[in-house]
Amino acid sequence: MIYYDIHTHKQRNLPDEKAIVAVDIRKSEKLPEGYYSAGIHPWGAATADLQILQQWAVRPEVVAIGETGLDKMAIVPMSIQKEVFTAHVALAGEVNKPLIIHCVRAWEELLSIRKAVSSHIPWIIHGFRGNGELARQLLRHGFYLSFGIHFHPEAVHAAWEAQHLFAETDMQPSSVRNVYAGLATELSVTPEVLSQEMETHFRNWKHPLAYHHG
């Protein structure tokens, strides 16, 4: 089986893992072979970086846009965060790549944007720790939810029932195998079943992570 890590900041090279590694778009060094996401984090959201992001977005090794999003704990004004985030939404649609979203205390604003824009690409909330009620609200609007080592059980069940569940390590030192183990135990399924579900998402999206297992 393959362990899929939808969002991480760690570079790993294991034959049974496929991870989307977040890159710093302000750096231009050559990347090791792998899969990457490119975006502007809301903590440092700036419209001046959007031109750099456009150059990254078309690179074949960049298979997702983000992480981007909205964060009420950030010092960047929400108006700028919204402008930068909506630019990511448009760019993700242009290059046909999933959107990795960071959201902190700005769910109303995020849902408002979701309702206002037309977007055919998957929107994935990374590191989701919200409760079941919030999870169901997001799932009703088509979001995918990605969980790490810490999660709300009710939210995990809601995402699993909706077939909109992913796993990740983000900044955590834990292996994605540990994340799978925790999710599988909570859902009373095997890690193999989790892997098959996630691979189905990628195949439905005709996404690179579903292929080239060798």
GROMACS .gro file of C-alpha atoms in nm:
model
  214
    1MET     CA    1   0.000   0.000   0.000
    2ILE     CA    2   0.093   0.365  -0.035
    3TYR     CA    3   0.074   0.614   0.253
    4TYR     CA    4  -0.047   0.949   0.119
    5ASP     CA    5   0.058   1.262   0.311
    6ILE     CA    6  -0.145   1.548   0.164
    7HIS     CA    7   0.054   1.824   0.339
    8THR     CA    8   0.395   1.822   0.504
    9HIS     CA    9   0.698   2.041   0.551
   10LYS     CA   10   0.936   1.743   0.570
   11GLN     CA   11   1.124   1.605   0.273
   12ARG     CA   12   1.105   1.222   0.281
   13ASN     CA   13   1.198   0.961   0.025
   14LEU     CA   14   1.037   0.631   0.122
   15PRO     CA   15   0.911   0.387  -0.141
   16ASP     CA   16   0.572   0.337   0.024
   17GLU     CA   17   0.500   0.705   0.094
   18LYS     CA   18   0.383   0.984  -0.133
   19ALA     CA   19   0.387   1.329   0.020
   20ILE     CA   20   0.305   1.678  -0.100
   21VAL     CA   21   0.581   1.895   0.044
   22ALA     CA   22   0.515   2.268   0.093
   23VAL     CA   23   0.785   2.487  -0.060
   24ASP     CA   24   0.899   2.841   0.011
   25ILE     CA   25   0.827   3.021  -0.316
   26ARG     CA   26   1.078   3.293  -0.229
   27LYS     CA   27   1.359   3.039  -0.264
   28SER     CA   28   1.468   2.919  -0.605
   29GLU     CA   29   1.704   2.631  -0.539
   30LYS     CA   30   1.659   2.306  -0.730
   31LEU     CA   31   1.413   2.073  -0.560
   32PRO     CA   32   1.471   1.701  -0.505
   33GLU     CA   33   1.248   1.471  -0.708
   34GLY     CA   34   0.903   1.458  -0.554
   35TYR     CA   35   0.564   1.626  -0.528
   36TYR     CA   36   0.517   1.981  -0.402
   37SER     CA   37   0.265   2.251  -0.320
   38ALA     CA   38   0.332   2.620  -0.371
   39GLY     CA   39   0.145   2.899  -0.203
   40ILE     CA   40   0.150   3.212   0.010
   41HIS     CA   41   0.068   3.149   0.376
   42PRO     CA   42  -0.175   3.400   0.531
   43TRP     CA   43   0.085   3.491   0.796
   44GLY     CA   44   0.293   3.646   0.518
   45ALA     CA   45   0.024   3.725   0.263
   46ALA     CA   46   0.139   3.988   0.016
   47THR     CA   47   0.009   4.065  -0.331
   48ALA     CA   48   0.364   4.134  -0.447
   49ASP     CA   49   0.440   3.760  -0.424
   50LEU     CA   50   0.157   3.654  -0.655
   51GLN     CA   51   0.374   3.692  -0.965
   52ILE     CA   52   0.632   3.455  -0.814
   53LEU     CA   53   0.355   3.211  -0.729
   54GLN     CA   54   0.232   3.207  -1.089
   55GLN     CA   55   0.578   3.093  -1.201
   56TRP     CA   56   0.578   2.813  -0.944
   57ALA     CA   57   0.223   2.700  -1.016
   58VAL     CA   58   0.298   2.579  -1.369
   59ARG     CA   59   0.594   2.363  -1.267
   60PRO     CA   60   0.513   1.992  -1.315
   61GLU     CA   61   0.645   1.890  -0.973
   62VAL     CA   62   0.401   2.135  -0.810
   63VAL     CA   63   0.083   1.928  -0.784
   64ALA     CA   64  -0.119   2.150  -0.549
   65ILE     CA   65  -0.161   2.522  -0.475
   66GLY     CA   66  -0.113   2.632  -0.114
   67GLU     CA   67  -0.100   2.639   0.161
   68THR     CA   68  -0.304   2.954   0.150
   69GLY     CA   69  -0.604   3.076   0.339
   70LEU     CA   70  -0.737   3.301   0.614
   71ASP     CA   71  -0.615   3.340   0.971
   72LYS     CA   72  -0.757   3.585   1.223
   73MET     CA   73  -0.448   3.535   1.441
   74ALA     CA   74  -0.223   3.676   1.168
   75ILE     CA   75  -0.108   4.039   1.172
   76VAL     CA   76  -0.178   4.075   0.799
   77PRO     CA   77  -0.508   4.261   0.746
   78MET     CA   78  -0.798   4.032   0.653
   79SER     CA   79  -0.863   4.238   0.340
   80ILE     CA   80  -0.518   4.149   0.205
   81GLN     CA   81  -0.555   3.786   0.313
   82LYS     CA   82  -0.882   3.763   0.121
   83GLU     CA   83  -0.730   3.920  -0.189
   84VAL     CA   84  -0.434   3.684  -0.187
   85PHE     CA   85  -0.653   3.381  -0.113
   86THR     CA   86  -0.898   3.452  -0.395
   87ALA     CA   87  -0.601   3.491  -0.630
   88HIS     CA   88  -0.491   3.140  -0.527
   89VAL     CA   89  -0.841   3.009  -0.599
   90ALA     CA   90  -0.833   3.154  -0.949
   91LEU     CA   91  -0.479   3.028  -1.014
   92ALA     CA   92  -0.561   2.677  -0.891
   93GLY     CA   93  -0.849   2.669  -1.138
   94GLU     CA   94  -0.627   2.786  -1.422
   95VAL     CA   95  -0.366   2.515  -1.363
   96ASN     CA   96  -0.624   2.256  -1.251
   97LYS     CA   97  -0.453   2.169  -0.922
   98PRO     CA   98  -0.611   2.114  -0.577
   99LEU     CA   99  -0.610   2.395  -0.321
  100ILE     CA  100  -0.451   2.336   0.023
  101ILE     CA  101  -0.618   2.567   0.276
  102HIS     CA  102  -0.507   2.698   0.615
  103CYS     CA  103  -0.794   2.845   0.817
  104VAL     CA  104  -0.794   2.975   1.175
  105ARG     CA  105  -1.105   3.137   1.324
  106ALA     CA  106  -1.216   3.258   0.980
  107TRP     CA  107  -1.466   2.991   0.882
  108GLU     CA  108  -1.746   3.239   0.807
  109GLU     CA  109  -1.518   3.434   0.575
  110LEU     CA  110  -1.396   3.117   0.406
  111LEU     CA  111  -1.749   2.989   0.346
  112SER     CA  112  -1.852   3.328   0.212
  113ILE     CA  113  -1.576   3.313  -0.049
  114ARG     CA  114  -1.661   2.952  -0.131
  115LYS     CA  115  -2.021   3.050  -0.203
  116ALA     CA  116  -1.922   3.358  -0.404
  117VAL     CA  117  -1.672   3.207  -0.647
  118SER     CA  118  -1.710   2.943  -0.914
  119SER     CA  119  -1.442   2.677  -0.870
  120HIS     CA  120  -1.416   2.325  -1.011
  121ILE     CA  121  -1.100   2.221  -0.823
  122PRO     CA  122  -1.090   2.042  -0.482
  123TRP     CA  123  -1.061   2.264  -0.174
  124ILE     CA  124  -0.878   2.078   0.108
  125ILE     CA  125  -0.872   2.210   0.466
  126HIS     CA  126  -0.540   2.097   0.607
  127GLY     CA  127  -0.480   2.011   0.972
  128PHE     CA  128  -0.849   2.015   1.057
  129ARG     CA  129  -0.916   1.999   1.432
  130GLY     CA  130  -1.270   2.136   1.439
  131ASN     CA  131  -1.570   1.957   1.581
  132GLY     CA  132  -1.828   1.746   1.403
  133GLU     CA  133  -2.074   2.031   1.352
  134LEU     CA  134  -1.815   2.248   1.175
  135ALA     CA  135  -1.693   1.948   0.976
  136ARG     CA  136  -2.041   1.871   0.848
  137GLN     CA  137  -2.096   2.234   0.752
  138LEU     CA  138  -1.775   2.238   0.548
  139LEU     CA  139  -1.847   1.901   0.392
  140ARG     CA  140  -2.189   2.021   0.277
  141HIS     CA  141  -2.008   2.287   0.077
  142GLY     CA  142  -1.778   2.034  -0.086
  143PHE     CA  143  -1.461   2.078   0.118
  144TYR     CA  144  -1.222   1.790   0.182
  145LEU     CA  145  -1.082   1.762   0.535
  146SER     CA  146  -0.725   1.653   0.611
  147PHE     CA  147  -0.636   1.528   0.959
  148GLY     CA  148  -0.310   1.495   1.146
  149ILE     CA  149  -0.217   1.309   1.462
  150HIS     CA  150  -0.467   1.516   1.666
  151PHE     CA  151  -0.831   1.526   1.558
  152HIS     CA  152  -1.190   1.543   1.675
  153PRO     CA  153  -1.340   1.193   1.640
  154GLU     CA  154  -1.682   1.316   1.527
  155ALA     CA  155  -1.522   1.524   1.251
  156VAL     CA  156  -1.322   1.225   1.127
  157HIS     CA  157  -1.635   1.013   1.104
  158ALA     CA  158  -1.820   1.288   0.918
  159ALA     CA  159  -1.539   1.325   0.662
  160TRP     CA  160  -1.513   0.947   0.620
  161GLU     CA  161  -1.888   0.912   0.563
  162ALA     CA  162  -1.872   1.191   0.305
  163GLN     CA  163  -1.570   1.023   0.140
  164HIS     CA  164  -1.378   1.350   0.173
  165LEU     CA  165  -1.097   1.250   0.411
  166PHE     CA  166  -0.718   1.291   0.387
  167ALA     CA  167  -0.421   1.245   0.621
  168GLU     CA  168  -0.114   1.462   0.680
  169THR     CA  169   0.184   1.529   0.904
  170ASP     CA  170   0.223   1.906   0.849
  171MET     CA  171   0.495   2.024   1.093
  172GLN     CA  172   0.458   1.726   1.327
  173PRO     CA  173   0.754   1.489   1.378
  174SER     CA  174   0.518   1.189   1.364
  175SER     CA  175   0.530   0.960   1.064
  176VAL     CA  176   0.225   0.958   0.839
  177ARG     CA  177   0.200   0.589   0.933
  178ASN     CA  178   0.111   0.699   1.286
  179VAL     CA  179  -0.157   0.929   1.150
  180TYR     CA  180  -0.304   0.644   0.946
  181ALA     CA  181  -0.296   0.417   1.251
  182GLY     CA  182  -0.488   0.669   1.463
  183LEU     CA  183  -0.748   0.735   1.194
  184ALA     CA  184  -0.789   0.366   1.114
  185THR     CA  185  -0.841   0.279   1.479
  186GLU     CA  186  -1.101   0.552   1.520
  187LEU     CA  187  -1.288   0.441   1.207
  188SER     CA  188  -1.248   0.067   1.270
  189VAL     CA  189  -1.094   0.013   0.927
  190THR     CA  190  -0.747  -0.092   0.812
  191PRO     CA  191  -0.478   0.151   0.694
  192GLU     CA  192  -0.508  -0.021   0.354
  193VAL     CA  193  -0.873   0.084   0.329
  194LEU     CA  194  -0.775   0.444   0.412
  195SER     CA  195  -0.507   0.437   0.144
  196GLN     CA  196  -0.748   0.302  -0.117
  197GLU     CA  197  -0.999   0.577  -0.038
  198MET     CA  198  -0.738   0.851  -0.075
  199GLU     CA  199  -0.602   0.702  -0.396
  200THR     CA  200  -0.956   0.701  -0.535
  201HIS     CA  201  -0.974   1.077  -0.482
  202PHE     CA  202  -0.650   1.129  -0.674
  203ARG     CA  203  -0.759   0.901  -0.958
  204ASN     CA  204  -1.091   1.082  -0.987
  205TRP     CA  205  -0.895   1.407  -1.014
  206LYS     CA  206  -0.649   1.253  -1.266
  207HIS     CA  207  -0.382   1.364  -1.021
  208PRO     CA  208  -0.014   1.258  -1.041
  209LEU     CA  209  -0.014   1.106  -0.691
  210ALA     CA  210  -0.241   0.824  -0.810
  211TYR     CA  211   0.017   0.696  -1.057
  212HIS     CA  212   0.385   0.611  -1.101
  213HIS     CA  213   0.418   0.384  -0.799
  214GLY     CA  214   0.760   0.269  -0.905
   0.00000   0.00000   0.00000
